[in-house]
Amino acid sequence: MISHDNFFPSVELRAAKIPYLGYLALHYWYVVIENQNQSRWEVWQQASLISTSWGHLHQNLLPLEAGVGNGASWVANAWTGETAGRLIEVIYASPQTYPYKFCYRYFPGPNSNTYAQWVLAQAKIAYPLGRKAIGKEYLFLAQLLGK
């Protein structure tokens, strides 16, 4: 379990290698930490798997730090303070506001990395997802194609 000594909210962007394609692609998700409350937010290829699913968007589908079948996860970045607050606001609203929660495609997206990029864009945070974040460009493609 993730442990933070302070009571300030924080958000971790975590990543893990995708099974069979880890050399090409990563899966990104968010972990929100507020006092004693911790939650994992991500888009998964299967929809409506648990009671806290909204289509393909899931809260706490897997343990916070669990990988996705090809090794351990790691923290790609972490935010605290006002920046974490903006991220938390976007993440908590995403069951109602994420436009692609009922659609999933491995390529070109929307997928888990589209969601990770969308949260960053909505929170106005200029953090570049890694080159293995296949699907992060979907927001640009959708805008270009008017979708």
Tab-separated table of N, CA and C in Angstrom:
chain	number	residue	atom	x	y	z
A	1	MET	N	0.844	-1.183	0.000
A	1	MET	CA	0.000	0.000	0.000
A	1	MET	C	0.888	1.243	0.000
A	2	ILE	N	0.449	2.243	-0.699
A	2	ILE	CA	1.180	3.494	-0.799
A	2	ILE	C	1.071	4.222	0.529
A	3	SER	N	2.177	4.725	1.025
A	3	SER	CA	2.178	5.410	2.303
A	3	SER	C	2.723	6.814	2.151
A	4	HIS	N	1.973	7.779	2.650
A	4	HIS	CA	2.405	9.166	2.647
A	4	HIS	C	2.288	9.683	4.067
A	5	ASP	N	3.343	10.313	4.554
A	5	ASP	CA	3.375	10.780	5.935
A	5	ASP	C	2.556	12.046	6.150
A	6	ASN	N	2.311	12.802	5.098
A	6	ASN	CA	1.555	14.037	5.280
A	6	ASN	C	0.097	13.826	4.884
A	7	PHE	N	-0.702	14.828	5.136
A	7	PHE	CA	-2.117	14.744	4.823
A	7	PHE	C	-2.467	15.554	3.593
A	8	PHE	N	-1.481	15.974	2.843
A	8	PHE	CA	-1.728	16.720	1.630
A	8	PHE	C	-2.112	15.744	0.527
A	9	PRO	N	-3.092	16.100	-0.273
A	9	PRO	CA	-3.453	15.189	-1.361
A	9	PRO	C	-2.320	15.081	-2.372
A	10	SER	N	-2.250	13.928	-2.994
A	10	SER	CA	-1.272	13.734	-4.063
A	10	SER	C	-1.871	12.814	-5.113
A	11	VAL	N	-1.288	12.876	-6.282
A	11	VAL	CA	-1.707	12.032	-7.398
A	11	VAL	C	-0.451	11.447	-8.012
A	12	GLU	N	-0.478	10.143	-8.197
A	12	GLU	CA	0.602	9.465	-8.896
A	12	GLU	C	0.119	9.038	-10.267
A	13	LEU	N	0.958	9.236	-11.243
A	13	LEU	CA	0.750	8.658	-12.569
A	13	LEU	C	1.628	7.416	-12.585
A	14	ARG	N	0.997	6.252	-12.673
A	14	ARG	CA	1.739	4.991	-12.656
A	14	ARG	C	1.725	4.381	-14.051
A	15	ALA	N	2.700	3.519	-14.308
A	15	ALA	CA	2.810	2.848	-15.602
A	15	ALA	C	3.253	1.414	-15.393
A	16	ALA	N	2.919	0.570	-16.343
A	16	ALA	CA	3.361	-0.826	-16.347
A	16	ALA	C	3.416	-1.309	-17.784
A	17	LYS	N	4.259	-2.293	-18.011
A	17	LYS	CA	4.381	-2.876	-19.345
A	17	LYS	C	3.149	-3.711	-19.661
A	18	ILE	N	2.688	-3.604	-20.900
A	18	ILE	CA	1.553	-4.389	-21.364
A	18	ILE	C	2.047	-5.804	-21.702
A	19	PRO	N	1.268	-6.832	-21.328
A	19	PRO	CA	1.684	-8.201	-21.647
A	19	PRO	C	1.966	-8.386	-23.139
A	20	TYR	N	3.015	-9.094	-23.432
A	20	TYR	CA	3.453	-9.444	-24.786
A	20	TYR	C	3.944	-8.256	-25.606
A	21	LEU	N	3.590	-7.047	-25.222
A	21	LEU	CA	3.977	-5.862	-25.991
A	21	LEU	C	4.739	-4.848	-25.148
A	22	GLY	N	5.260	-5.262	-24.017
A	22	GLY	CA	5.933	-4.342	-23.107
A	22	GLY	C	7.093	-3.597	-23.726
A	23	TYR	N	7.719	-4.164	-24.725
A	23	TYR	CA	8.811	-3.482	-25.418
A	23	TYR	C	8.284	-2.370	-26.314
A	24	LEU	N	6.963	-2.393	-26.616
A	24	LEU	CA	6.355	-1.392	-27.485
A	24	LEU	C	5.374	-0.464	-26.777
A	25	ALA	N	4.674	-0.988	-25.754
A	25	ALA	CA	3.552	-0.231	-25.207
A	25	ALA	C	3.458	-0.333	-23.688
A	26	LEU	N	3.003	0.771	-23.084
A	26	LEU	CA	2.768	0.845	-21.643
A	26	LEU	C	1.311	1.170	-21.372
A	27	HIS	N	0.870	0.824	-20.174
A	27	HIS	CA	-0.466	1.144	-19.679
A	27	HIS	C	-0.285	2.152	-18.546
A	28	TYR	N	-0.938	3.311	-18.646
A	28	TYR	CA	-0.853	4.350	-17.614
A	28	TYR	C	-2.171	4.438	-16.852
A	29	TRP	N	-2.081	4.795	-15.550
A	29	TRP	CA	-3.259	5.046	-14.725
A	29	TRP	C	-2.887	6.001	-13.601
A	30	TYR	N	-3.914	6.453	-12.877
A	30	TYR	CA	-3.721	7.395	-11.775
A	30	TYR	C	-4.040	6.744	-10.445
A	31	VAL	N	-3.276	7.125	-9.428
A	31	VAL	CA	-3.583	6.787	-8.043
A	31	VAL	C	-3.768	8.103	-7.312
A	32	VAL	N	-4.954	8.259	-6.726
A	32	VAL	CA	-5.290	9.457	-5.957
A	32	VAL	C	-5.137	9.123	-4.483
A	33	ILE	N	-4.397	9.976	-3.757
A	33	ILE	CA	-4.152	9.768	-2.328
A	33	ILE	C	-4.623	11.010	-1.577
A	34	GLU	N	-5.633	10.828	-0.735
A	34	GLU	CA	-6.162	11.913	0.093
A	34	GLU	C	-6.327	11.371	1.505
A	35	ASN	N	-5.511	11.867	2.414
A	35	ASN	CA	-5.523	11.367	3.789
A	35	ASN	C	-5.414	9.852	3.777
A	36	GLN	N	-6.410	9.158	4.307
A	36	GLN	CA	-6.375	7.693	4.329
A	36	GLN	C	-7.073	7.060	3.132
A	37	ASN	N	-7.623	7.873	2.259
A	37	ASN	CA	-8.329	7.362	1.083
A	37	ASN	C	-7.384	7.297	-0.113
A	38	GLN	N	-7.367	6.135	-0.754
A	38	GLN	CA	-6.537	5.940	-1.934
A	38	GLN	C	-7.367	5.218	-2.984
A	39	SER	N	-7.243	5.646	-4.220
A	39	SER	CA	-8.017	5.007	-5.279
A	39	SER	C	-7.226	4.997	-6.584
A	40	ARG	N	-7.505	3.975	-7.378
A	40	ARG	CA	-6.856	3.787	-8.672
A	40	ARG	C	-7.897	4.058	-9.760
A	41	TRP	N	-7.515	4.849	-10.751
A	41	TRP	CA	-8.403	5.246	-11.837
A	41	TRP	C	-7.756	4.920	-13.172
A	42	GLU	N	-8.491	4.178	-14.025
A	42	GLU	CA	-7.926	3.799	-15.323
A	42	GLU	C	-9.011	3.348	-16.282
A	43	VAL	N	-8.626	3.298	-17.529
A	43	VAL	CA	-9.464	2.728	-18.572
A	43	VAL	C	-8.905	1.349	-18.879
A	44	TRP	N	-9.815	0.398	-19.010
A	44	TRP	CA	-9.457	-1.004	-19.241
A	44	TRP	C	-10.193	-1.491	-20.485
A	45	GLN	N	-9.643	-2.499	-21.143
A	45	GLN	CA	-10.232	-2.977	-22.391
A	45	GLN	C	-11.617	-3.593	-22.214
A	46	GLN	N	-11.939	-4.084	-21.039
A	46	GLN	CA	-13.265	-4.638	-20.781
A	46	GLN	C	-14.094	-3.625	-20.002
A	47	ALA	N	-15.367	-3.554	-20.336
A	47	ALA	CA	-16.259	-2.572	-19.718
A	47	ALA	C	-17.049	-3.177	-18.559
A	48	SER	N	-17.460	-2.301	-17.647
A	48	SER	CA	-18.419	-2.628	-16.587
A	48	SER	C	-18.059	-3.884	-15.801
A	49	LEU	N	-16.833	-3.945	-15.302
A	49	LEU	CA	-16.359	-5.126	-14.589
A	49	LEU	C	-16.697	-5.132	-13.106
A	50	ILE	N	-16.849	-3.954	-12.507
A	50	ILE	CA	-17.148	-3.851	-11.083
A	50	ILE	C	-18.182	-2.752	-10.867
A	51	SER	N	-18.640	-2.601	-9.629
A	51	SER	CA	-19.683	-1.599	-9.360
A	51	SER	C	-19.182	-0.173	-9.556
A	52	THR	N	-17.867	0.034	-9.470
A	52	THR	CA	-17.298	1.364	-9.719
A	52	THR	C	-16.677	1.415	-11.112
A	53	SER	N	-17.468	0.979	-12.091
A	53	SER	CA	-17.105	1.062	-13.503
A	53	SER	C	-18.123	1.931	-14.206
A	54	TRP	N	-17.642	2.721	-15.120
A	54	TRP	CA	-18.477	3.535	-15.991
A	54	TRP	C	-18.019	3.218	-17.396
A	55	GLY	N	-18.618	2.220	-18.004
A	55	GLY	CA	-18.116	1.728	-19.274
A	55	GLY	C	-16.730	1.137	-19.067
A	56	HIS	N	-15.765	1.659	-19.802
A	56	HIS	CA	-14.383	1.173	-19.705
A	56	HIS	C	-13.573	1.881	-18.627
A	57	LEU	N	-14.149	2.900	-18.001
A	57	LEU	CA	-13.470	3.640	-16.935
A	57	LEU	C	-13.757	2.946	-15.601
A	58	HIS	N	-12.688	2.641	-14.870
A	58	HIS	CA	-12.827	1.878	-13.620
A	58	HIS	C	-12.106	2.576	-12.465
A	59	GLN	N	-12.737	2.507	-11.313
A	59	GLN	CA	-12.098	2.933	-10.064
A	59	GLN	C	-11.849	1.666	-9.243
A	60	ASN	N	-10.585	1.446	-8.896
A	60	ASN	CA	-10.172	0.329	-8.042
A	60	ASN	C	-10.464	-1.043	-8.641
A	61	LEU	N	-10.267	-1.178	-9.938
A	61	LEU	CA	-10.385	-2.483	-10.578
A	61	LEU	C	-9.286	-3.418	-10.078
A	62	LEU	N	-8.088	-2.887	-9.933
A	62	LEU	CA	-6.926	-3.649	-9.463
A	62	LEU	C	-6.325	-2.939	-8.251
A	63	PRO	N	-5.488	-3.633	-7.486
A	63	PRO	CA	-4.775	-2.954	-6.400
A	63	PRO	C	-3.956	-1.771	-6.932
A	64	LEU	N	-3.737	-0.780	-6.097
A	64	LEU	CA	-3.111	0.483	-6.494
A	64	LEU	C	-1.835	0.316	-7.306
A	65	GLU	N	-0.945	-0.537	-6.854
A	65	GLU	CA	0.376	-0.660	-7.466
A	65	GLU	C	0.515	-1.866	-8.388
A	66	ALA	N	-0.543	-2.639	-8.563
A	66	ALA	CA	-0.459	-3.861	-9.369
A	66	ALA	C	-0.149	-3.529	-10.819
A	67	GLY	N	0.735	-4.326	-11.404
A	67	GLY	CA	1.000	-4.206	-12.833
A	67	GLY	C	-0.182	-4.769	-13.610
A	68	VAL	N	-0.020	-4.899	-14.901
A	68	VAL	CA	-1.108	-5.369	-15.748
A	68	VAL	C	-0.758	-6.685	-16.452
A	69	GLY	N	0.157	-7.443	-15.871
A	69	GLY	CA	0.464	-8.764	-16.395
A	69	GLY	C	1.841	-8.930	-16.993
A	70	ASN	N	2.680	-7.902	-16.919
A	70	ASN	CA	4.037	-8.017	-17.467
A	70	ASN	C	5.027	-7.335	-16.522
A	71	GLY	N	4.951	-7.679	-15.248
A	71	GLY	CA	5.874	-7.118	-14.273
A	71	GLY	C	5.248	-6.036	-13.421
A	72	ALA	N	6.070	-5.483	-12.561
A	72	ALA	CA	5.633	-4.479	-11.593
A	72	ALA	C	5.356	-3.132	-12.262
A	73	SER	N	4.614	-2.305	-11.551
A	73	SER	CA	4.382	-0.935	-12.013
A	73	SER	C	5.412	-0.008	-11.386
A	74	TRP	N	5.456	1.223	-11.857
A	74	TRP	CA	6.335	2.234	-11.291
A	74	TRP	C	5.640	3.590	-11.361
A	75	VAL	N	6.143	4.528	-10.588
A	75	VAL	CA	5.612	5.891	-10.599
A	75	VAL	C	6.307	6.656	-11.720
A	76	ALA	N	5.524	7.077	-12.713
A	76	ALA	CA	6.068	7.875	-13.809
A	76	ALA	C	6.226	9.328	-13.372
A	77	ASN	N	5.282	9.816	-12.558
A	77	ASN	CA	5.345	11.168	-12.008
A	77	ASN	C	4.367	11.256	-10.846
A	78	ALA	N	4.556	12.253	-9.999
A	78	ALA	CA	3.654	12.489	-8.873
A	78	ALA	C	3.490	13.986	-8.687
A	79	TRP	N	2.283	14.379	-8.274
A	79	TRP	CA	1.965	15.784	-8.052
A	79	TRP	C	1.360	15.951	-6.671
A	80	THR	N	1.615	17.106	-6.064
A	80	THR	CA	1.023	17.467	-4.780
A	80	THR	C	0.471	18.888	-4.895
A	81	GLY	N	-0.106	19.360	-3.807
A	81	GLY	CA	-0.553	20.748	-3.739
A	81	GLY	C	-1.659	21.075	-4.727
A	82	GLU	N	-1.617	22.286	-5.241
A	82	GLU	CA	-2.661	22.793	-6.134
A	82	GLU	C	-2.747	21.973	-7.419
A	83	THR	N	-1.621	21.507	-7.910
A	83	THR	CA	-1.621	20.695	-9.130
A	83	THR	C	-2.345	19.374	-8.884
A	84	ALA	N	-2.065	18.743	-7.756
A	84	ALA	CA	-2.785	17.512	-7.412
A	84	ALA	C	-4.271	17.793	-7.266
A	85	GLY	N	-4.616	18.926	-6.676
A	85	GLY	CA	-6.018	19.295	-6.525
A	85	GLY	C	-6.739	19.393	-7.861
A	86	ARG	N	-6.093	19.982	-8.861
A	86	ARG	CA	-6.693	20.077	-10.197
A	86	ARG	C	-6.880	18.691	-10.806
A	87	LEU	N	-5.871	17.842	-10.659
A	87	LEU	CA	-5.977	16.478	-11.182
A	87	LEU	C	-7.108	15.715	-10.500
A	88	ILE	N	-7.192	15.826	-9.189
A	88	ILE	CA	-8.228	15.116	-8.435
A	88	ILE	C	-9.615	15.564	-8.880
A	89	GLU	N	-9.774	16.837	-9.071
A	89	GLU	CA	-11.068	17.366	-9.532
A	89	GLU	C	-11.458	16.754	-10.876
A	90	VAL	N	-10.528	16.695	-11.797
A	90	VAL	CA	-10.795	16.122	-13.122
A	90	VAL	C	-11.065	14.622	-13.016
A	91	ILE	N	-10.246	13.922	-12.251
A	91	ILE	CA	-10.401	12.469	-12.118
A	91	ILE	C	-11.743	12.123	-11.491
A	92	TYR	N	-12.114	12.790	-10.396
A	92	TYR	CA	-13.383	12.492	-9.721
A	92	TYR	C	-14.587	12.823	-10.600
A	93	ALA	N	-14.460	13.797	-11.473
A	93	ALA	CA	-15.558	14.151	-12.380
A	93	ALA	C	-15.575	13.271	-13.627
A	94	SER	N	-14.510	12.534	-13.883
A	94	SER	CA	-14.387	11.807	-15.148
A	94	SER	C	-15.479	10.765	-15.412
A	95	PRO	N	-16.109	10.139	-14.415
A	95	PRO	CA	-17.218	9.238	-14.765
A	95	PRO	C	-18.344	9.956	-15.516
A	96	GLN	N	-18.495	11.245	-15.279
A	96	GLN	CA	-19.522	12.014	-15.974
A	96	GLN	C	-18.971	12.769	-17.193
A	97	THR	N	-17.686	13.059	-17.217
A	97	THR	CA	-17.150	13.964	-18.240
A	97	THR	C	-16.206	13.335	-19.264
A	98	TYR	N	-15.634	12.169	-18.974
A	98	TYR	CA	-14.703	11.565	-19.939
A	98	TYR	C	-15.491	11.123	-21.177
A	99	PRO	N	-15.184	11.685	-22.337
A	99	PRO	CA	-16.020	11.460	-23.516
A	99	PRO	C	-15.920	10.075	-24.152
A	100	TYR	N	-14.914	9.284	-23.810
A	100	TYR	CA	-14.703	7.999	-24.479
A	100	TYR	C	-14.892	6.800	-23.547
A	101	LYS	N	-15.630	6.958	-22.479
A	101	LYS	CA	-15.750	5.871	-21.493
A	101	LYS	C	-16.489	4.645	-22.036
A	102	PHE	N	-17.244	4.808	-23.108
A	102	PHE	CA	-17.966	3.673	-23.680
A	102	PHE	C	-17.333	3.154	-24.971
A	103	CYS	N	-16.105	3.542	-25.214
A	103	CYS	CA	-15.402	3.111	-26.418
A	103	CYS	C	-13.970	2.727	-26.044
A	104	TYR	N	-13.478	1.629	-26.596
A	104	TYR	CA	-12.097	1.215	-26.352
A	104	TYR	C	-11.555	0.573	-27.622
A	105	ARG	N	-10.374	1.026	-28.030
A	105	ARG	CA	-9.629	0.413	-29.134
A	105	ARG	C	-8.154	0.431	-28.744
A	106	TYR	N	-7.503	-0.694	-28.964
A	106	TYR	CA	-6.076	-0.759	-28.657
A	106	TYR	C	-5.314	0.298	-29.445
A	107	PHE	N	-5.628	0.395	-30.739
A	107	PHE	CA	-4.954	1.355	-31.607
A	107	PHE	C	-5.956	1.895	-32.601
A	108	PRO	N	-6.028	3.143	-32.839
A	108	PRO	CA	-5.174	4.213	-32.310
A	108	PRO	C	-5.675	4.768	-30.980
A	109	GLY	N	-6.702	4.193	-30.426
A	109	GLY	CA	-7.352	4.663	-29.224
A	109	GLY	C	-8.821	4.859	-29.530
A	110	PRO	N	-9.587	5.271	-28.579
A	110	PRO	CA	-9.207	5.627	-27.211
A	110	PRO	C	-8.916	4.388	-26.365
A	111	ASN	N	-7.973	4.561	-25.440
A	111	ASN	CA	-7.579	3.484	-24.539
A	111	ASN	C	-7.083	4.091	-23.225
A	112	SER	N	-6.375	3.316	-22.433
A	112	SER	CA	-5.911	3.795	-21.117
A	112	SER	C	-5.042	5.032	-21.226
A	113	ASN	N	-4.221	5.082	-22.248
A	113	ASN	CA	-3.319	6.222	-22.402
A	113	ASN	C	-4.045	7.465	-22.909
A	114	THR	N	-5.134	7.260	-23.645
A	114	THR	CA	-5.980	8.390	-24.039
A	114	THR	C	-6.554	9.032	-22.786
A	115	TYR	N	-7.039	8.190	-21.859
A	115	TYR	CA	-7.595	8.704	-20.602
A	115	TYR	C	-6.523	9.459	-19.815
A	116	ALA	N	-5.339	8.884	-19.690
A	116	ALA	CA	-4.258	9.546	-18.935
A	116	ALA	C	-3.937	10.905	-19.553
A	117	GLN	N	-3.865	10.972	-20.868
A	117	GLN	CA	-3.573	12.235	-21.560
A	117	GLN	C	-4.727	13.217	-21.407
A	118	TRP	N	-5.959	12.729	-21.479
A	118	TRP	CA	-7.143	13.580	-21.338
A	118	TRP	C	-7.175	14.241	-19.955
A	119	VAL	N	-6.883	13.465	-18.906
A	119	VAL	CA	-6.866	14.030	-17.549
A	119	VAL	C	-5.835	15.149	-17.470
A	120	LEU	N	-4.649	14.920	-17.981
A	120	LEU	CA	-3.609	15.954	-17.971
A	120	LEU	C	-4.062	17.200	-18.730
A	121	ALA	N	-4.669	16.999	-19.885
A	121	ALA	CA	-5.124	18.144	-20.690
A	121	ALA	C	-6.219	18.925	-19.969
A	122	GLN	N	-7.174	18.219	-19.364
A	122	GLN	CA	-8.265	18.890	-18.656
A	122	GLN	C	-7.759	19.672	-17.457
A	123	ALA	N	-6.721	19.142	-16.784
A	123	ALA	CA	-6.136	19.809	-15.619
A	123	ALA	C	-5.101	20.858	-16.024
A	124	LYS	N	-4.872	20.994	-17.319
A	124	LYS	CA	-3.902	21.956	-17.863
A	124	LYS	C	-2.493	21.722	-17.313
A	125	ILE	N	-2.083	20.472	-17.403
A	125	ILE	CA	-0.749	20.078	-16.949
A	125	ILE	C	0.035	19.600	-18.163
A	126	ALA	N	1.139	20.238	-18.418
A	126	ALA	CA	1.987	19.896	-19.564
A	126	ALA	C	3.015	18.861	-19.123
A	127	TYR	N	2.577	17.614	-19.041
A	127	TYR	CA	3.487	16.516	-18.728
A	127	TYR	C	3.432	15.542	-19.891
A	128	PRO	N	4.564	15.252	-20.506
A	128	PRO	CA	4.553	14.356	-21.668
A	128	PRO	C	4.537	12.885	-21.247
A	129	LEU	N	3.522	12.154	-21.690
A	129	LEU	CA	3.544	10.707	-21.500
A	129	LEU	C	4.658	10.141	-22.369
A	130	GLY	N	5.204	9.036	-21.972
A	130	GLY	CA	6.312	8.440	-22.707
A	130	GLY	C	5.945	8.019	-24.119
A	131	ARG	N	6.935	7.783	-24.930
A	131	ARG	CA	6.710	7.416	-26.334
A	131	ARG	C	5.988	6.086	-26.465
A	132	LYS	N	6.021	5.257	-25.423
A	132	LYS	CA	5.327	3.969	-25.459
A	132	LYS	C	3.872	4.078	-25.006
A	133	ALA	N	3.384	5.287	-24.824
A	133	ALA	CA	1.987	5.505	-24.422
A	133	ALA	C	1.107	5.522	-25.668
A	134	ILE	N	0.995	4.368	-26.306
A	134	ILE	CA	0.199	4.247	-27.524
A	134	ILE	C	-1.242	4.656	-27.204
A	135	GLY	N	-1.801	5.566	-27.969
A	135	GLY	CA	-3.151	6.059	-27.742
A	135	GLY	C	-3.195	7.460	-27.169
A	136	LYS	N	-2.058	7.962	-26.697
A	136	LYS	CA	-2.047	9.316	-26.132
A	136	LYS	C	-2.367	10.359	-27.198
A	137	GLU	N	-2.089	10.061	-28.467
A	137	GLU	CA	-2.328	10.995	-29.558
A	137	GLU	C	-3.778	11.005	-30.013
A	138	TYR	N	-4.594	10.101	-29.479
A	138	TYR	CA	-5.965	9.989	-29.956
A	138	TYR	C	-6.746	11.288	-29.787
A	139	LEU	N	-6.497	12.040	-28.733
A	139	LEU	CA	-7.210	13.301	-28.520
A	139	LEU	C	-6.961	14.249	-29.684
A	140	PHE	N	-5.721	14.322	-30.135
A	140	PHE	CA	-5.380	15.166	-31.286
A	140	PHE	C	-6.055	14.648	-32.552
A	141	LEU	N	-5.993	13.335	-32.761
A	141	LEU	CA	-6.608	12.737	-33.957
A	141	LEU	C	-8.125	12.967	-33.956
A	142	ALA	N	-8.765	12.780	-32.800
A	142	ALA	CA	-10.217	12.968	-32.712
A	142	ALA	C	-10.593	14.413	-33.011
A	143	GLN	N	-9.799	15.342	-32.500
A	143	GLN	CA	-10.067	16.756	-32.755
A	143	GLN	C	-9.883	17.062	-34.244
A	144	LEU	N	-8.835	16.513	-34.810
A	144	LEU	CA	-8.554	16.721	-36.230
A	144	LEU	C	-9.677	16.170	-37.105
A	145	LEU	N	-10.221	15.019	-36.705
A	145	LEU	CA	-11.280	14.365	-37.491
A	145	LEU	C	-12.686	14.778	-37.055
A	146	GLY	N	-12.767	15.630	-36.038
A	146	GLY	CA	-14.063	16.108	-35.570
A	146	GLY	C	-14.872	15.078	-34.829
A	147	LYS	N	-14.205	14.185	-34.095
A	147	LYS	CA	-14.906	13.128	-33.332
A	147	LYS	C	-14.921	13.443	-31.862
